Each structure stands twice: as structure tokens, then as C-alpha cells.
Short mmCIF file of C-alpha atoms (C1' of nucleotides) in Angstrom, two decimals:
data_model
loop_
_atom_site.label_atom_id
_atom_site.label_comp_id
_atom_site.label_asym_id
_atom_site.label_seq_id
_atom_site.Cartn_x
_atom_site.Cartn_y
_atom_site.Cartn_z
CA UNK U 334 -56.39 10.85 19.18
CA UNK U 335 -55.66 13.55 16.60
CA UNK U 336 -56.98 12.28 13.32
CA UNK U 337 -54.35 12.05 10.65
CA UNK U 338 -55.63 14.10 7.77
CA UNK U 339 -58.68 12.62 6.17
CA UNK U 340 -61.98 11.86 7.87
CA UNK U 341 -65.08 10.71 6.05
CA UNK U 342 -67.71 13.43 5.93
CA UNK U 343 -70.43 11.30 7.43
CA UNK U 344 -68.32 10.61 10.52
CA UNK U 345 -67.46 14.26 10.84
CA UNK U 346 -71.13 15.23 10.50
CA UNK U 347 -72.10 12.63 13.05
CA UNK U 348 -69.74 14.12 15.61
CA UNK U 349 -70.77 17.68 14.86
CA UNK U 350 -74.49 16.96 15.12
CA UNK U 351 -74.02 14.89 18.24
CA UNK U 352 -72.03 17.67 19.90
CA UNK U 353 -74.66 20.24 18.96
CA UNK U 354 -77.30 18.10 20.58
CA UNK U 355 -75.26 17.47 23.72
CA UNK U 356 -74.35 21.12 24.27
CA UNK U 357 -77.90 22.29 23.73
CA UNK U 358 -77.43 24.08 20.43
CA UNK U 359 -79.98 21.65 19.05
CA UNK U 360 -82.47 21.54 21.92
CA UNK U 361 -84.80 18.72 22.86
CA UNK U 362 -87.87 18.50 20.66
CA UNK U 363 -86.28 20.28 17.72
CA UNK U 364 -87.09 18.94 14.29
CA UNK U 365 -83.96 18.13 12.33
CA UNK U 366 -84.27 18.86 8.64
CA UNK U 367 -81.64 17.14 6.53
CA UNK U 368 -81.27 19.94 4.02
CA UNK U 369 -80.86 22.68 6.61
CA UNK U 370 -78.20 20.72 8.51
CA UNK U 371 -76.44 19.87 5.26
CA UNK U 372 -76.22 23.52 4.33
CA UNK U 373 -74.97 24.49 7.79
CA UNK U 374 -72.27 21.82 7.71
CA UNK U 375 -71.36 22.53 4.10
CA UNK U 376 -72.06 19.05 2.77
CA UNK U 377 -74.85 17.33 0.86
CA UNK U 378 -77.79 15.56 2.43
CA UNK U 379 -76.24 12.13 2.04
CA UNK U 380 -73.75 12.19 4.92
CA UNK U 381 -76.16 14.15 7.10
CA UNK U 382 -78.77 11.52 6.52
CA UNK U 383 -76.44 8.75 7.59
CA UNK U 384 -75.48 10.68 10.71
CA UNK U 385 -79.10 11.13 11.67
CA UNK U 386 -79.77 7.43 11.24
CA UNK U 387 -76.86 6.65 13.50
CA UNK U 388 -78.01 9.11 16.13
CA UNK U 389 -81.46 7.59 15.90
CA UNK U 390 -80.00 4.18 16.69
CA UNK U 391 -78.18 5.76 19.61
CA UNK U 392 -81.42 7.15 20.97
CA UNK U 393 -80.51 10.83 20.69
CA UNK U 394 -82.97 11.40 17.87
CA UNK U 395 -86.47 9.98 17.60
CA UNK U 396 -88.44 10.39 14.39
CA UNK U 397 -86.39 13.36 13.24
CA UNK U 398 -86.61 15.19 16.54
CA UNK U 399 -84.03 15.64 19.27
CA UNK U 400 -85.22 13.65 22.26
CA UNK U 401 -85.67 15.13 25.66
CA UNK U 402 -85.70 12.21 28.01
CA UNK U 403 -88.40 12.14 30.67
CA UNK U 404 -87.84 11.24 34.30
CA UNK U 405 -89.34 7.89 33.43
CA UNK U 406 -86.82 7.34 30.65
CA UNK U 407 -84.01 8.16 32.99
CA UNK U 408 -85.30 5.77 35.63
CA UNK U 409 -85.33 3.00 33.05
CA UNK U 410 -81.85 3.76 31.83
CA UNK U 411 -80.52 3.85 35.36
CA UNK U 412 -82.17 0.56 36.20
CA UNK U 413 -80.19 -1.04 33.39
CA UNK U 414 -77.10 0.90 34.30
CA UNK U 415 -77.27 -0.30 37.90
CA UNK U 416 -77.47 -3.90 36.75
CA UNK U 417 -74.56 -3.60 34.35
CA UNK U 418 -72.25 -1.33 36.33
CA UNK U 419 -73.05 -3.25 39.49
CA UNK U 420 -71.90 -6.37 37.73
CA UNK U 421 -68.81 -4.55 36.47
CA UNK U 422 -67.92 -3.51 40.03
CA UNK U 423 -68.29 -7.11 41.13
CA UNK U 424 -65.92 -8.20 38.36
CA UNK U 425 -63.50 -5.46 39.31
CA UNK U 426 -63.28 -6.86 42.83
CA UNK U 427 -62.06 -10.13 41.31
CA UNK U 428 -59.82 -9.00 38.51
CA UNK U 429 -58.44 -5.59 39.24
CA UNK U 430 -54.70 -5.15 39.48
CA UNK U 431 -52.81 -2.70 41.66
CA UNK U 432 -51.99 -0.30 38.82
CA UNK U 433 -55.64 0.13 37.84
CA UNK U 434 -56.61 0.57 41.48
CA UNK U 435 -54.12 3.42 41.60
CA UNK U 436 -55.81 4.96 38.57
CA UNK U 437 -59.13 4.88 40.38
CA UNK U 438 -57.52 6.47 43.41
CA UNK U 439 -56.07 9.15 41.17
CA UNK U 440 -59.53 9.88 39.74
CA UNK U 441 -60.75 10.49 43.26
CA UNK U 442 -57.82 12.76 44.03
CA UNK U 443 -58.40 14.85 40.92
CA UNK U 444 -62.13 15.01 41.58
CA UNK U 445 -61.48 16.30 45.11
CA UNK U 446 -59.10 19.08 44.14
CA UNK U 447 -59.84 19.90 40.49
CA UNK U 448 -62.01 22.41 38.71
CA UNK U 449 -65.62 21.61 37.85
CA UNK U 450 -64.80 20.27 34.40
CA UNK U 451 -61.78 18.35 35.72
CA UNK U 452 -64.01 16.81 38.38
CA UNK U 453 -66.61 15.84 35.82
CA UNK U 454 -63.97 14.27 33.63
CA UNK U 455 -62.40 12.40 36.54
CA UNK U 456 -65.74 11.05 37.73
CA UNK U 457 -66.57 9.89 34.24
CA UNK U 458 -63.21 8.16 34.01
CA UNK U 459 -63.81 6.48 37.38
CA UNK U 460 -66.91 4.80 36.02
CA UNK U 461 -65.27 4.03 32.67
CA UNK U 462 -62.40 2.21 34.33
CA UNK U 463 -64.73 0.03 36.36
CA UNK U 464 -66.92 -0.73 33.35
CA UNK U 465 -63.82 -1.67 31.37
CA UNK U 466 -62.76 -4.07 34.06
CA UNK U 467 -65.80 -6.21 33.37
CA UNK U 468 -63.69 -7.26 30.37
CA UNK U 469 -66.92 -7.62 28.45
CA UNK U 470 -66.93 -5.50 25.26
CA UNK U 471 -70.66 -6.04 24.79
CA UNK U 472 -71.38 -4.59 28.21
CA UNK U 473 -68.99 -1.71 27.60
CA UNK U 474 -70.73 -0.93 24.32
CA UNK U 475 -74.19 -0.88 25.85
CA UNK U 476 -73.17 1.46 28.65
CA UNK U 477 -71.39 3.63 26.13
CA UNK U 478 -74.59 3.97 24.13
CA UNK U 479 -76.49 5.13 27.21
CA UNK U 480 -73.86 7.72 28.12
CA UNK U 481 -75.00 10.46 25.76
CA UNK U 482 -78.57 10.40 26.96
CA UNK U 483 -77.42 10.51 30.55
CA UNK U 484 -75.18 13.43 29.67
CA UNK U 485 -78.08 15.15 27.96
CA UNK U 486 -80.15 14.85 31.08
CA UNK U 487 -77.32 16.07 33.33
CA UNK U 488 -77.07 19.18 31.19
CA UNK U 489 -80.80 19.76 31.24
CA UNK U 490 -80.68 19.80 35.01
CA UNK U 491 -78.62 22.58 36.48
CA UNK U 492 -75.25 21.20 37.42
CA UNK U 493 -74.73 21.10 41.17
CA UNK U 494 -72.09 19.22 43.07
CA UNK U 495 -73.83 16.32 44.70
CA UNK U 496 -72.65 15.79 48.28
CA UNK U 497 -70.96 12.48 49.18
CA UNK U 498 -70.49 11.53 45.50
CA UNK U 499 -66.73 11.31 45.81
CA UNK U 500 -66.93 9.64 49.21
CA UNK U 501 -69.04 6.94 47.62
CA UNK U 502 -66.42 6.49 44.94
CA UNK U 503 -63.85 6.00 47.70
CA UNK U 504 -66.00 3.38 49.40
CA UNK U 505 -66.29 1.50 46.13
CA UNK U 506 -62.53 1.54 45.65
CA UNK U 507 -62.08 0.24 49.19
CA UNK U 508 -64.44 -2.65 48.56
CA UNK U 509 -62.66 -3.51 45.30
CA UNK U 510 -59.27 -3.36 47.00
CA UNK U 511 -60.58 -5.72 49.69
CA UNK U 512 -61.84 -8.08 46.95
CA UNK U 513 -65.31 -7.83 48.46
CA UNK U 514 -67.30 -8.40 45.27
CA UNK U 515 -70.70 -8.46 46.93
CA UNK U 516 -70.08 -5.17 48.69
CA UNK U 517 -68.59 -3.52 45.59
CA UNK U 518 -71.71 -4.36 43.62
CA UNK U 519 -74.01 -3.19 46.39
CA UNK U 520 -72.14 0.09 46.80
CA UNK U 521 -72.10 0.76 43.06
CA UNK U 522 -75.82 0.20 42.79
CA UNK U 523 -76.69 2.46 45.69
CA UNK U 524 -74.24 5.06 44.38
CA UNK U 525 -76.06 5.14 41.04
CA UNK U 526 -79.43 5.15 42.77
CA UNK U 527 -78.35 8.19 44.78
CA UNK U 528 -77.20 9.88 41.57
CA UNK U 529 -80.55 9.24 39.94
CA UNK U 530 -82.52 10.44 42.94
CA UNK U 531 -80.46 13.61 43.05
CA UNK U 532 -81.11 14.38 39.38
CA UNK U 533 -84.79 13.62 39.65
CA UNK U 534 -85.11 15.81 42.72
CA UNK U 535 -83.40 18.67 40.90
CA UNK U 536 -85.46 18.29 37.77
CA UNK U 537 -88.66 18.25 39.75
CA UNK U 538 -87.78 21.32 41.85
CA UNK U 539 -86.60 23.30 38.83
CA UNK U 540 -89.89 23.06 36.99
CA UNK J 284 -91.29 2.55 -10.85
CA UNK J 285 -90.65 0.10 -8.04
CA UNK J 286 -93.48 1.18 -5.84
CA UNK J 287 -94.35 -1.69 -3.51
CA UNK J 288 -97.19 0.24 -1.99
CA UNK J 289 -97.05 0.43 1.78
CA UNK J 290 -93.52 -0.28 2.95
CA UNK J 291 -90.44 1.86 2.39
CA UNK J 292 -87.79 0.08 0.34
CA UNK J 293 -85.03 0.52 2.89
CA UNK J 294 -87.13 -1.25 5.53
CA UNK J 295 -87.98 -4.00 3.12
CA UNK J 296 -84.33 -4.39 2.17
CA UNK J 297 -83.34 -4.42 5.80
CA UNK J 298 -85.66 -7.31 6.51
CA UNK J 299 -84.64 -9.23 3.40
CA UNK J 300 -80.93 -8.89 4.07
CA UNK J 301 -81.38 -9.70 7.74
CA UNK J 302 -83.35 -12.81 6.87
CA UNK J 303 -80.73 -13.92 4.38
CA UNK J 304 -78.09 -13.59 7.05
CA UNK J 305 -80.15 -15.40 9.67
CA UNK J 306 -81.07 -18.32 7.46
CA UNK J 307 -77.51 -18.76 6.28
CA UNK J 308 -77.97 -17.65 2.68
CA UNK J 309 -75.43 -14.96 3.44
CA UNK J 310 -72.94 -16.92 5.52
CA UNK J 311 -70.60 -15.59 8.17
CA UNK J 312 -67.54 -13.87 6.75
CA UNK J 313 -69.16 -13.03 3.42
CA UNK J 314 -68.38 -9.61 1.99
CA UNK J 315 -71.52 -7.66 1.23
CA UNK J 316 -71.25 -5.51 -1.88
CA UNK J 317 -73.89 -2.82 -2.07
CA UNK J 318 -74.33 -2.92 -5.82
CA UNK J 319 -74.70 -6.69 -6.02
CA UNK J 320 -77.31 -6.73 -3.24
CA UNK J 321 -79.12 -3.82 -4.86
CA UNK J 322 -79.38 -5.67 -8.14
CA UNK J 323 -80.58 -8.83 -6.45
CA UNK J 324 -83.25 -6.96 -4.54
CA UNK J 325 -84.23 -4.85 -7.53
CA UNK J 326 -83.52 -1.47 -5.93
CA UNK J 327 -80.76 1.12 -6.04
CA UNK J 328 -77.78 1.22 -3.72
CA UNK J 329 -79.32 3.85 -1.47
CA UNK J 330 -81.78 1.73 0.50
CA UNK J 331 -79.34 -1.18 0.56
CA UNK J 332 -76.72 1.07 2.02
CA UNK J 333 -79.04 2.21 4.80
CA UNK J 334 -79.97 -1.36 5.58
CA UNK J 335 -76.34 -2.35 5.88
CA UNK J 336 -75.67 0.51 8.25
CA UNK J 337 -78.57 -0.57 10.41
CA UNK J 338 -77.39 -4.16 10.45
CA UNK J 339 -73.93 -2.91 11.36
CA UNK J 340 -75.38 -1.13 14.39
CA UNK J 341 -77.19 -4.31 15.28
CA UNK J 342 -73.95 -6.25 15.17
CA UNK J 343 -74.86 -8.61 12.34
CA UNK J 344 -72.42 -6.94 9.94
CA UNK J 345 -68.93 -5.75 10.75
CA UNK J 346 -66.99 -3.75 8.19
CA UNK J 347 -69.05 -4.99 5.27
CA UNK J 348 -68.80 -8.63 6.26
CA UNK J 349 -71.37 -10.89 7.84
CA UNK J 350 -70.14 -11.60 11.35
CA UNK J 351 -69.71 -15.02 12.68
CA UNK J 352 -69.58 -14.55 16.37
CA UNK J 353 -66.78 -16.30 18.19
CA UNK J 354 -67.36 -18.37 21.31
CA UNK J 355 -65.95 -15.43 23.21
CA UNK J 356 -68.48 -13.04 21.65
CA UNK J 357 -71.32 -15.34 22.57
CA UNK J 358 -70.08 -15.65 26.14
CA UNK J 359 -70.07 -11.88 26.43
CA UNK J 360 -73.52 -11.47 24.95
CA UNK J 361 -74.90 -14.15 27.21
CA UNK J 362 -73.31 -12.63 30.26
CA UNK J 363 -75.27 -9.46 29.57
CA UNK J 364 -78.34 -11.40 28.63
CA UNK J 365 -78.26 -13.34 31.89
CA UNK J 366 -78.09 -10.13 33.87
CA UNK J 367 -80.95 -8.48 32.01
CA UNK J 368 -83.27 -11.44 31.52
CA UNK J 369 -82.55 -12.61 35.04
CA UNK J 370 -83.72 -9.23 36.26
CA UNK J 371 -86.76 -9.43 33.99
CA UNK J 372 -87.68 -12.82 35.47
CA UNK J 373 -87.39 -11.33 38.93
CA UNK J 374 -89.74 -8.51 37.92
CA UNK J 375 -92.12 -11.00 36.36
CA UNK J 376 -92.42 -12.77 39.72
CA UNK J 377 -93.67 -9.50 41.18
CA UNK J 378 -95.83 -8.09 38.43
CA UNK J 379 -97.17 -10.88 36.29
CA UNK J 380 -100.92 -11.37 36.05
CA UNK J 381 -102.81 -14.62 35.53
CA UNK J 382 -103.52 -14.02 31.84
CA UNK J 383 -99.86 -13.53 30.98
CA UNK J 384 -98.94 -16.59 33.02
CA UNK J 385 -101.37 -18.53 30.85
CA UNK J 386 -99.62 -17.21 27.76
CA UNK J 387 -96.32 -18.55 29.07
CA UNK J 388 -97.94 -21.88 29.78
CA UNK J 389 -99.32 -21.91 26.26
CA UNK J 390 -95.82 -21.28 24.85
CA UNK J 391 -94.63 -24.35 26.69
CA UNK J 392 -97.52 -26.43 25.39
CA UNK J 393 -96.85 -25.39 21.79
CA UNK J 394 -93.12 -25.99 22.18
CA UNK J 395 -93.80 -29.51 23.47
CA UNK J 396 -96.11 -30.57 20.66
CA UNK J 397 -95.31 -28.33 17.69
CA UNK J 398 -93.09 -28.56 14.64
CA UNK J 399 -89.51 -27.33 14.75
CA UNK J 400 -90.40 -23.85 13.58
CA UNK J 401 -93.42 -23.67 15.88
CA UNK J 402 -91.19 -24.67 18.77
CA UNK J 403 -88.66 -22.02 17.89
CA UNK J 404 -91.35 -19.39 17.69
CA UNK J 405 -92.91 -20.47 20.97
CA UNK J 406 -89.60 -20.46 22.82
CA UNK J 407 -88.79 -17.01 21.48
CA UNK J 408 -92.18 -15.78 22.62
CA UNK J 409 -91.61 -17.28 26.05
CA UNK J 410 -88.53 -15.14 26.54
CA UNK J 411 -90.13 -12.10 24.95
CA UNK J 412 -93.05 -12.18 27.35
CA UNK J 413 -90.77 -12.33 30.36
CA UNK J 414 -88.56 -9.54 29.03
CA UNK J 415 -91.64 -7.40 28.41
CA UNK J 416 -92.77 -7.90 31.98
CA UNK J 417 -89.73 -5.99 33.21
CA UNK J 418 -91.80 -3.00 32.07
CA UNK J 419 -88.56 -1.31 31.15
CA UNK J 420 -88.50 -0.26 27.48
CA UNK J 421 -84.77 0.42 27.61
CA UNK J 422 -84.10 -3.13 28.76
CA UNK J 423 -86.48 -4.50 26.14
CA UNK J 424 -84.70 -2.52 23.44
CA UNK J 425 -81.25 -3.72 24.43
CA UNK J 426 -82.31 -7.35 24.46
CA UNK J 427 -84.08 -6.78 21.16
CA UNK J 428 -80.84 -5.56 19.63
CA UNK J 429 -79.06 -8.71 20.76
CA UNK J 430 -81.91 -10.78 19.41
CA UNK J 431 -80.59 -11.32 15.89
CA UNK J 432 -77.34 -12.80 17.06
CA UNK J 433 -79.18 -14.77 19.70
CA UNK J 434 -81.58 -16.01 17.05
CA UNK J 435 -78.68 -17.17 14.93
CA UNK J 436 -77.55 -19.13 17.94
CA UNK J 437 -80.96 -20.42 19.02
CA UNK J 438 -81.54 -21.94 15.61
CA UNK J 439 -78.53 -24.20 16.09
CA UNK J 440 -79.61 -25.19 19.59
CA UNK J 441 -83.23 -26.03 18.94
CA UNK J 442 -82.31 -27.79 15.76
CA UNK J 443 -80.39 -30.19 17.94
CA UNK J 444 -83.26 -30.27 20.49
CA UNK J 445 -81.46 -29.49 23.70
CA UNK J 446 -82.77 -31.78 26.45
CA UNK J 447 -84.57 -30.20 29.41
CA UNK J 448 -84.95 -26.81 27.67
CA UNK J 449 -88.71 -26.86 27.92
CA UNK J 450 -88.63 -28.37 31.38
CA UNK J 451 -86.53 -25.42 32.48
CA UNK J 452 -89.12 -23.07 31.00
CA UNK J 453 -91.73 -24.85 33.08
CA UNK J 454 -89.65 -24.45 36.23
CA UNK J 455 -89.34 -20.73 35.54
CA UNK J 456 -93.09 -20.39 35.12
CA UNK J 457 -93.62 -22.24 38.37
CA UNK J 458 -91.30 -19.88 40.24
CA UNK J 459 -93.03 -16.85 38.74
CA UNK J 460 -96.44 -18.24 39.63
CA UNK J 461 -95.22 -18.76 43.22
CA UNK J 462 -93.96 -15.14 43.26
CA UNK J 463 -90.52 -16.44 44.13
CA UNK J 464 -88.48 -13.66 42.55
CA UNK J 465 -85.12 -14.87 43.78
CA UNK J 466 -85.73 -18.35 42.39
CA UNK J 467 -87.12 -17.05 39.09
CA UNK J 468 -83.98 -15.01 38.54
CA UNK J 469 -81.70 -17.90 39.51
CA UNK J 470 -83.54 -20.33 37.23
CA UNK J 471 -83.50 -17.94 34.29
CA UNK J 472 -79.77 -17.38 34.65
CA UNK J 473 -78.95 -21.06 34.86
CA UNK J 474 -81.33 -21.74 31.96
CA UNK J 475 -79.42 -19.29 29.79
CA UNK J 476 -76.11 -20.60 31.01
CA UNK J 477 -77.18 -24.13 30.02
CA UNK J 478 -78.19 -22.83 26.61
CA UNK J 479 -74.82 -21.21 26.15
CA UNK J 480 -72.88 -24.24 27.35
CA UNK J 481 -74.84 -26.50 25.04
CA UNK J 482 -74.09 -24.34 22.04
CA UNK J 483 -70.43 -23.93 22.89
CA UNK J 484 -70.16 -27.69 23.27
CA UNK J 485 -71.76 -28.17 19.86
CA UNK J 486 -69.59 -25.59 18.17
CA UNK J 487 -66.44 -27.12 19.66
CA UNK J 488 -67.29 -30.69 18.71
CA UNK J 489 -68.29 -29.78 15.17
CA UNK J 490 -64.94 -28.19 14.28
"C1'" DG M 682 -39.30 -16.71 -9.04
"C1'" DA M 683 -40.10 -13.30 -5.65
"C1'" DT M 684 -40.81 -8.53 -4.69
"C1'" DA M 685 -41.83 -3.81 -5.60
"C1'" DA M 686 -44.06 -0.52 -8.40
"C1'" DT M 687 -47.69 0.70 -11.31
"C1'" DA M 688 -51.92 0.32 -13.76
"C1'" DT M 689 -56.74 -1.46 -13.69
"C1'" DT M 690 -60.83 -2.69 -11.74
"C1'" DT M 691 -63.95 -2.73 -8.08
"C1'" DT M 692 -66.22 -0.68 -4.38
"C1'" DT M 693 -67.40 2.93 -1.49
"C1'" DG M 694 -68.55 7.85 -0.38
"C1'" DT M 695 -70.76 12.10 -1.87
"C1'" DA M 696 -73.55 15.17 -4.66
"C1'" DT M 697 -77.52 15.95 -7.19
"C1'" DA M 698 -82.03 15.21 -9.43
"C1'" DC M 699 -86.39 13.69 -9.12
"C1'" DA M 700 -90.48 11.07 -7.21
"C1'" DA M 701 -93.31 10.01 -3.28
"C1'" DT M 702 -94.88 11.37 0.86
"C1'" DT M 703 -96.02 14.25 4.57
"C1'" DT M 704 -96.98 18.65 6.34
"C1'" DT M 705 -98.85 23.04 6.02
"C1'" DA M 706 -101.72 26.51 4.14
"C1'" DA M 707 -105.85 27.90 1.61
"C1'" DA M 708 -110.33 27.42 0.04
"C1'" DT M 709 -114.84 25.56 0.51
"C1'" DT M 710 -118.80 23.96 2.86
"C1'" DT M 711 -121.70 23.57 6.82
"C1'" DA K 110 -116.35 30.06 13.26
"C1'" DA K 111 -115.48 24.97 12.88
"C1'" DA K 112 -114.80 21.27 10.10
"C1'" DT K 113 -113.72 19.22 5.66
"C1'" DT K 114 -111.52 19.25 1.20
"C1'" DT K 115 -108.23 20.70 -1.87
"C1'" DA K 116 -104.02 22.90 -3.28
"C1'" DA K 117 -99.24 24.22 -2.24
"C1'" DA K 118 -94.95 23.65 -0.08
"C1'" DA K 119 -91.68 21.28 2.42
"C1'" DT K 120 -89.39 17.12 3.41
"C1'" DT K 121 -88.13 12.62 2.91
"C1'" DG K 122 -87.02 8.46 0.07
"C1'" DT K 123 -84.85 6.64 -4.08
"C1'" DA K 124 -82.15 6.54 -8.29
"C1'" DT K 125 -78.23 7.90 -10.69
"C1'" DA K 126 -73.69 10.04 -11.73
"C1'" DC K 127 -69.31 10.81 -10.54
"C1'" DA K 128 -65.12 11.17 -7.51
"C1'" DA K 129 -62.25 9.13 -3.90
"C1'" DA K 130 -60.36 4.97 -1.94
"C1'" DA K 131 -59.53 0.25 -1.69
"C1'" DA K 132 -58.67 -3.96 -3.73
"C1'" DT K 133 -56.89 -6.56 -7.46
"C1'" DA K 134 -54.24 -7.57 -11.29
"C1'" DT K 135 -50.24 -6.46 -14.19
"C1'" DT K 136 -45.81 -5.17 -15.29
"C1'" DA K 137 -41.13 -4.22 -14.28
"C1'" DT K 138 -37.04 -4.95 -11.51
"C1'" DC K 139 -33.86 -7.50 -9.05
#
DNA sequence: GATAATATTTTTGTATACAATTTTAAATTT
DNA sequence: AAATTTAAAATTGTATACAAAAATATTATC
């Protein structure tokens, strides 16, 4: 995980700019000027430019401005996410081995007892493990690409602990353990739907 | 000097390189050297470089080489495609108006009577229309990104004139017209599965 | 003759300069 | 004052130069 020595500037810039967008330093709607960013990061325009193009492909930047996703955008993303993660949960019910099931159970345990950031990390890992168990790299990649926008939205909304979230995770694990593919998919979809509804409710009431 | 008027060079290059990959001029596995391409296209490395990055994001190039997707890759892409286009077909059964239905019917008519390239175009449009009718731009975008690799594949299939392909399109239209969402989704999935199987069969027997 | 070490070439990554374009501000007209 | 034109500035797109890395060929060693 720790990079050994050299990293290409354009990769480094990409990460830095992405992080600044995700943590709100570069807020939604802000115009990104190549030269200004280059100066701030201490490099020339060239690597900055490549980073911006990459972030554009990822959907975090749209014609040189930081996106701020609308409720509608989020609904669309979640519709896709429900399809894909639902399918992943179904696969998990077929394929998953005991060791991985234990990992899921551990995520739940950490999420129940940990700090806010530990809980967030554990919940993210819960979903990652299930997505991975689709054993479909294409599907993993697509969900990965949607993650940053979802994260962006989460941050925009004030972070509250949604009730029942972890209980729903437990139900999903139970269905997977029982090899009930149909139920695992159903539970995953309604879990994500509940997540979406919660965010949308928050974002509406906080305006 | 090289001012082509209306279109930016990097977009033009992107299209040219993409086309050369799709029509086999740049075959799978070939190393793409920025300078050589630049000279061939009569521009500097800069726009070529950006094009290559974009094509890398799209999955047509992987570390400077033209991909040739393995059977496994195609299976994964089609698994996602079946999920998303299946869902789109389901939506179509709910939303689609008479005029759009006629467009689908027209695609089938053209595909039945047209030349090879007309048939290809018509079949692509058939799928595009159904994907559009999901009314989910995120879903449309994801399928669009997979399109190049799918196109590469479709060319092989239609060139060999897969039997029943157009009949299956007709069945899908019928289900949509009857507002039978369940059936439309099922038919779309099995249509895509048949496409995949046909191609995999071809690729195996031609080795 | 095979292998390791070293030089050479090729190719990529980055900086910089300049041209083309877009955006913004100013001036002019109504 | 509002709208339209024109000038200025800012920003992006492209070409080019050069440095870093990777790939290839060459020499030396066993």
C-alpha cells in the first residue's frame, strides 16, 4: 500500500485533486483552472490536465467544474447500483465461502462497536466484499466508479447514523449463509433503497 | 497551421484511432506509440496522448496496447449488459410510446432487408432505443462505455449472420407492445445470452 | 554459447511557449 | 439604462524541447 519511492506526477495530482473534491476543499460548482491547480500542486499544467480528464471520465468533474449531483442524479446512480449490487448479493449466496462470511460478520461487529469513521469504513468494506464476490471485474469497476459520487453526496448531506442499517447488513449475511440467493438479492436492493430514501429525506429537509 | 475548423484535434484523433481499432487496422495486442500515431494523423503527440488516455478509460487500450478481450472478459461484460439492458427492456414495457415502438419496428424492417452495414446500424439502433427508454442517463452512459468493445464483438456476429437474431428483436418488440415487462426483460436477457454464446462458439471454433 | 552487465535507442512523462478560443470587461449605439 | 459591438484578458488546446524510464541492442564475462 505504501508506494515505493517514485510516483508519476499525473497520478499524484489525480489523487490530490480527487481528495480535495471529496473533502469539500474544492466545492461543487467550482471552476477548475489548470494553471491555478498546477501552481498549487507545484507542477506544470500537463499532469494537472491529465488528472482533470480522468476525473471528468469518472464523473467528478463536468466541463471544468466540480459536479454537485442532484437528487435525480443520485436516484439514477442508485437504480444502477441496486441492479448490480443486488446481482452481486445473489452471486454471493452461491459462491461465498465460510472465511469470507466471517469477514462480513466482522464488518458488522466493528460497525456496531466502533467509532464513526471505523463504522463508515466497516460498512464500506461490507459492500466491497459482496461486490467482489460477484467475481466479475467489469461489475466491480463500474461500482467503483460510482463510489466517489456517492461519497460526495454523503458528505454534502449531514452525516447521521441511519437506524437499522447494520441490522439490514445482518439480514443480508443471514440470507447469504442460508444460500438463499433470491432473498439476498431482495434484501440488498431494499437496503440500498432505504439508504437512498434516507439521504434524499435529509437533503430535502436540510435545504 | 493544422486548423481543421470546427473540431478540436484531440476529439478528431480520438475518433480516428477508435475507428482504426474497431475496423481492425490497429489489431488486438498492437503497441501504440504516440509519436508514430501523431505523425500518421498529422498532429503533435499532445492530442494523440489525450485520445489514448480516453480510449484506455473506455477499455479499448490497456497499457499502450490494443486489447483483445478474452472470452472471460466478454462473459463479464455481457453479464453486466444483460442486467442493465434487461432492466431497460422492462422499463420500455412500461414507458414506451407508440412512435418509439414504430422506430423499433422500423429497425427490424431495415435489418431484414438492408445491406450488412445497414443491418449493423439498425440493430445497434434497436438496442440504443431500448436503453434510452430506461430514462436513466447513468445507465445509458455505462452501456455507452461498453459499446466499443460490444461493437467489436457485434461486427463478428452479424458478419456471420446469426440465425434468429432479428426474430428475437421482433419478440422483444411484441412483449414491449403488450406491456409485458417481465417477458420483455426475460427475452432481452436470453437474446443477449444467445449473442454471447454464438460469438464464443465462433471464437472457439476459429482457433 | 549462454548469461550478466553495460551502452544505445526508443518511448514516455513533464515543462514551457505560443496559438486559438472563450470569457470578461469596456465602449458604443439606441 | 439596455442592448450590441469591440477590445482585453483569461483559459484552453497544441506544438515542441528536454529529461526520466523503459526497451533494445551490444559487449564482456564465464
